[in-house]
GROMACS .gro file of C-alpha atoms in nm:
model
  204
    1MET     CA    1   0.610  -0.356   1.272
    2SER     CA    2   0.524  -0.573   0.983
    3LYS     CA    3   0.852  -0.713   0.832
    4ARG     CA    4   0.867  -0.808   0.459
    5SER     CA    5   0.894  -1.185   0.479
    6SER     CA    6   0.914  -1.258   0.119
    7ALA     CA    7   1.103  -1.157  -0.180
    8LYS     CA    8   1.027  -0.810  -0.323
    9TYR     CA    9   0.848  -0.934  -0.641
   10LYS     CA   10   0.700  -1.249  -0.500
   11LEU     CA   11   0.364  -1.081  -0.480
   12ASP     CA   12   0.382  -0.981  -0.840
   13ARG     CA   13   0.469  -1.332  -0.955
   14ARG     CA   14   0.183  -1.477  -0.741
   15MET     CA   15  -0.080  -1.249  -0.877
   16GLY     CA   16   0.054  -1.242  -1.224
   17GLU     CA   17   0.035  -0.855  -1.213
   18ASN     CA   18   0.271  -0.557  -1.147
   19VAL     CA   19   0.105  -0.484  -0.820
   20PHE     CA   20   0.344  -0.184  -0.734
   21GLY     CA   21   0.394  -0.053  -1.093
   22ARG     CA   22   0.776  -0.104  -1.072
   23PRO     CA   23   0.965  -0.091  -1.407
   24LYS     CA   24   1.179  -0.396  -1.313
   25SER     CA   25   0.884  -0.618  -1.213
   26PRO     CA   26   0.924  -0.989  -1.366
   27VAL     CA   27   0.570  -0.985  -1.482
   28ASN     CA   28   0.658  -0.716  -1.744
   29LYS     CA   29   0.851  -0.979  -1.926
   30ARG     CA   30   0.616  -1.269  -1.857
   31GLU     CA   31   0.289  -1.316  -1.693
   32TYR     CA   32   0.315  -1.675  -1.601
   33GLY     CA   33   0.508  -1.809  -1.296
   34PRO     CA   34   0.868  -1.911  -1.274
   35GLY     CA   35   1.012  -2.270  -1.320
   36GLN     CA   36   0.929  -2.552  -1.560
   37HIS     CA   37   0.556  -2.557  -1.452
   38GLY     CA   38   0.497  -2.185  -1.484
   39GLN     CA   39   0.310  -2.198  -1.792
   40ARG     CA   40   0.082  -2.488  -1.700
   41ARG     CA   41  -0.291  -2.431  -1.743
   42LYS     CA   42  -0.470  -2.280  -1.447
   43GLY     CA   43  -0.768  -2.438  -1.305
   44LYS     CA   44  -1.098  -2.251  -1.254
   45VAL     CA   45  -1.085  -2.037  -0.933
   46SER     CA   46  -1.374  -2.053  -0.694
   47ASP     CA   47  -1.554  -1.767  -0.543
   48PHE     CA   48  -1.359  -1.796  -0.231
   49GLY     CA   49  -1.039  -1.818  -0.425
   50ILE     CA   50  -1.120  -1.485  -0.614
   51GLN     CA   51  -1.217  -1.310  -0.284
   52LEU     CA   52  -0.882  -1.440  -0.103
   53ARG     CA   53  -0.676  -1.327  -0.408
   54ALA     CA   54  -0.827  -0.968  -0.395
   55LYS     CA   55  -0.761  -0.963  -0.012
   56GLN     CA   56  -0.413  -1.082  -0.039
   57LYS     CA   57  -0.334  -0.836  -0.332
   58LEU     CA   58  -0.479  -0.540  -0.135
   59LYS     CA   59  -0.292  -0.632   0.190
   60GLY     CA   60   0.027  -0.696  -0.002
   61TYR     CA   61   0.015  -0.359  -0.165
   62TYR     CA   62   0.007  -0.183   0.163
   63GLY     CA   63   0.328  -0.337   0.274
   64ASP     CA   64   0.194  -0.683   0.368
   65VAL     CA   65   0.044  -0.565   0.688
   66THR     CA   66  -0.030  -0.850   0.939
   67GLU     CA   67  -0.364  -1.030   0.891
   68LYS     CA   68  -0.473  -0.915   1.243
   69GLN     CA   69  -0.403  -0.555   1.164
   70PHE     CA   70  -0.579  -0.578   0.823
   71LYS     CA   71  -0.885  -0.743   0.966
   72GLN     CA   72  -0.906  -0.482   1.246
   73THR     CA   73  -0.897  -0.219   0.981
   74PHE     CA   74  -1.186  -0.391   0.796
   75GLN     CA   75  -1.388  -0.419   1.110
   76GLN     CA   76  -1.345  -0.049   1.178
   77ALA     CA   77  -1.444   0.032   0.817
   78SER     CA   78  -1.755  -0.198   0.848
   79ARG     CA   79  -1.858   0.006   1.159
   80MET     CA   80  -1.844   0.345   0.974
   81LYS     CA   81  -2.125   0.509   0.788
   82GLY     CA   82  -2.136   0.452   0.416
   83ASP     CA   83  -1.967   0.194   0.182
   84ALA     CA   84  -1.753  -0.046   0.368
   85SER     CA   85  -1.525  -0.089   0.076
   86GLN     CA   86  -1.473   0.277   0.034
   87ASN     CA   87  -1.415   0.328   0.403
   88LEU     CA   88  -1.148   0.031   0.400
   89ILE     CA   89  -0.951   0.219   0.130
   90GLY     CA   90  -0.977   0.541   0.310
   91LEU     CA   91  -0.851   0.397   0.634
   92LEU     CA   92  -0.558   0.234   0.464
   93GLU     CA   93  -0.470   0.550   0.275
   94ARG     CA   94  -0.464   0.751   0.608
   95ARG     CA   95  -0.180   0.502   0.744
   96LEU     CA   96   0.126   0.725   0.810
   97ASP     CA   97   0.360   0.501   0.610
   98MET     CA   98   0.134   0.521   0.310
   99VAL     CA   99   0.110   0.903   0.327
  100VAL     CA  100   0.498   0.901   0.342
  101TYR     CA  101   0.511   0.676   0.019
  102ARG     CA  102   0.238   0.903  -0.160
  103ALA     CA  103   0.455   1.208  -0.092
  104LYS     CA  104   0.756   1.037  -0.261
  105PHE     CA  105   0.957   1.055   0.064
  106ALA     CA  106   1.034   0.683   0.007
  107PRO     CA  107   1.075   0.471  -0.319
  108THR     CA  108   0.876   0.166  -0.177
  109ILE     CA  109   0.610   0.114   0.098
  110TRP     CA  110   0.869  -0.076   0.309
  111ALA     CA  111   1.123   0.199   0.286
  112ALA     CA  112   0.845   0.441   0.394
  113ARG     CA  113   0.778   0.219   0.695
  114GLN     CA  114   1.148   0.203   0.785
  115ILE     CA  115   1.174   0.585   0.762
  116VAL     CA  116   0.891   0.638   0.993
  117ASN     CA  117   1.019   0.360   1.242
  118HIS     CA  118   1.350   0.525   1.248
  119GLY     CA  119   1.192   0.849   1.371
  120HIS     CA  120   1.247   1.061   1.056
  121ILE     CA  121   0.897   1.171   1.023
  122ARG     CA  122   0.717   1.458   1.192
  123VAL     CA  123   0.333   1.500   1.213
  124ASN     CA  124   0.234   1.853   1.280
  125GLY     CA  125   0.586   1.915   1.414
  126SER     CA  126   0.595   1.621   1.653
  127LYS     CA  127   0.799   1.315   1.575
  128CYS     CA  128   0.598   1.000   1.507
  129ASN     CA  129   0.747   0.653   1.464
  130ILE     CA  130   0.439   0.440   1.437
  131ALA     CA  131   0.385   0.331   1.077
  132SER     CA  132   0.011   0.247   1.115
  133ALA     CA  133  -0.065   0.572   1.289
  134ARG     CA  134  -0.369   0.742   1.117
  135VAL     CA  135  -0.314   1.067   0.952
  136ASN     CA  136  -0.615   1.329   0.976
  137VAL     CA  137  -0.724   1.580   0.718
  138GLY     CA  138  -0.530   1.899   0.755
  139ASP     CA  139  -0.223   1.714   0.915
  140GLU     CA  140   0.130   1.828   0.801
  141ILE     CA  141   0.384   1.558   0.748
  142THR     CA  142   0.753   1.663   0.733
  143LEU     CA  143   1.078   1.494   0.671
  144GLY     CA  144   1.337   1.533   0.945
  145PRO     CA  145   1.661   1.714   0.853
  146LYS     CA  146   1.856   1.402   0.844
  147ALA     CA  147   1.624   1.225   0.626
  148GLN     CA  148   1.620   1.502   0.367
  149GLU     CA  149   1.990   1.416   0.299
  150MET     CA  150   1.924   1.049   0.258
  151ALA     CA  151   2.008   0.894  -0.080
  152LEU     CA  152   1.694   0.675  -0.045
  153VAL     CA  153   1.469   0.999  -0.015
  154MET     CA  154   1.637   1.172  -0.308
  155GLU     CA  155   1.603   0.859  -0.515
  156ALA     CA  156   1.232   0.850  -0.434
  157GLN     CA  157   1.175   1.210  -0.530
  158SER     CA  158   1.334   1.166  -0.877
  159LEU     CA  159   1.112   0.857  -0.960
  160ALA     CA  160   0.919   0.927  -1.267
  161GLU     CA  161   0.703   0.612  -1.245
  162ARG     CA  162   0.453   0.771  -0.993
  163ASP     CA  163   0.316   1.113  -0.916
  164ILE     CA  164   0.203   1.253  -0.587
  165PRO     CA  165  -0.187   1.215  -0.586
  166ASP     CA  166  -0.408   1.536  -0.538
  167TYR     CA  167  -0.502   1.466  -0.178
  168VAL     CA  168  -0.141   1.495  -0.078
  169VAL     CA  169  -0.025   1.852  -0.135
  170PRO     CA  170   0.340   1.920  -0.134
  171ASP     CA  171   0.488   2.233   0.019
  172GLY     CA  172   0.841   2.226  -0.096
  173ALA     CA  173   1.054   1.914  -0.107
  174ALA     CA  174   1.012   1.804   0.258
  175LYS     CA  175   0.662   1.879   0.366
  176VAL     CA  176   0.309   1.765   0.256
  177THR     CA  177  -0.038   1.838   0.371
  178TYR     CA  178  -0.301   1.557   0.379
  179THR     CA  179  -0.609   1.753   0.240
  180ARG     CA  180  -0.878   1.477   0.217
  181VAL     CA  181  -0.951   1.095   0.244
  182PRO     CA  182  -0.963   0.978  -0.121
  183THR     CA  183  -1.213   0.748  -0.275
  184LEU     CA  184  -1.123   0.433  -0.455
  185ASP     CA  185  -1.119   0.583  -0.806
  186GLU     CA  186  -0.873   0.858  -0.680
  187VAL     CA  187  -0.606   0.626  -0.545
  188PRO     CA  188  -0.325   0.578  -0.792
  189TYR     CA  189  -0.322   0.185  -0.789
  190PRO     CA  190  -0.103   0.049  -1.073
  191VAL     CA  191  -0.352  -0.239  -1.105
  192LYS     CA  192  -0.721  -0.296  -1.034
  193MET     CA  193  -0.810  -0.324  -0.671
  194GLU     CA  194  -1.126  -0.484  -0.559
  195PRO     CA  195  -1.219  -0.394  -0.207
  196ASN     CA  196  -1.574  -0.516  -0.258
  197LEU     CA  197  -1.451  -0.862  -0.274
  198VAL     CA  198  -1.245  -0.808   0.039
  199VAL     CA  199  -1.555  -0.711   0.213
  200GLU     CA  200  -1.739  -1.025   0.074
  201PHE     CA  201  -1.431  -1.234   0.203
  202TYR     CA  202  -1.468  -1.107   0.564
  203SER     CA  203  -1.845  -1.109   0.557
  204ARG     CA  204  -1.884  -1.480   0.483
   0.00000   0.00000   0.00000
């Protein structure tokens, strides 16, 4: 399990963007960093810096998965047929914790990972507690009976700031079906993601 090792909004402040689309993000009030030097002029960023930033932003959005796990996902995407950047997004969106998050079973990706790790999620009727497990097209993801009564889950389902995407089809309040692997433009990112720069970063 990849634990959140930094403050909840640290990624937003570092990137200067509301990466998760949360209404309370500090960058909604100011786009510069905290402290007395937060507004200092930024120097020109190199190509490597731009690629690194794109990688850190994408990795952070998916719950700050470990570098080893993220690189392995990229390597698998590059071995698949087609566009490596699209394949990378497809593999990341097939993670069980991300499908749980997309289904609005949890308010954040970290909460989704916790729900999975605590054994509250069923995949095709079988308990699965591995957050990085890959969901296949046609799989049914269901909330366990205890989880359905959790305040965290009820809070997530009432969130107005995000909708369930087309490729995750709900069946009642406690079950969804993963219908297809999305393309980059179908994924509801609150900010622009550039997986092509991630491919360039690892292809150096």
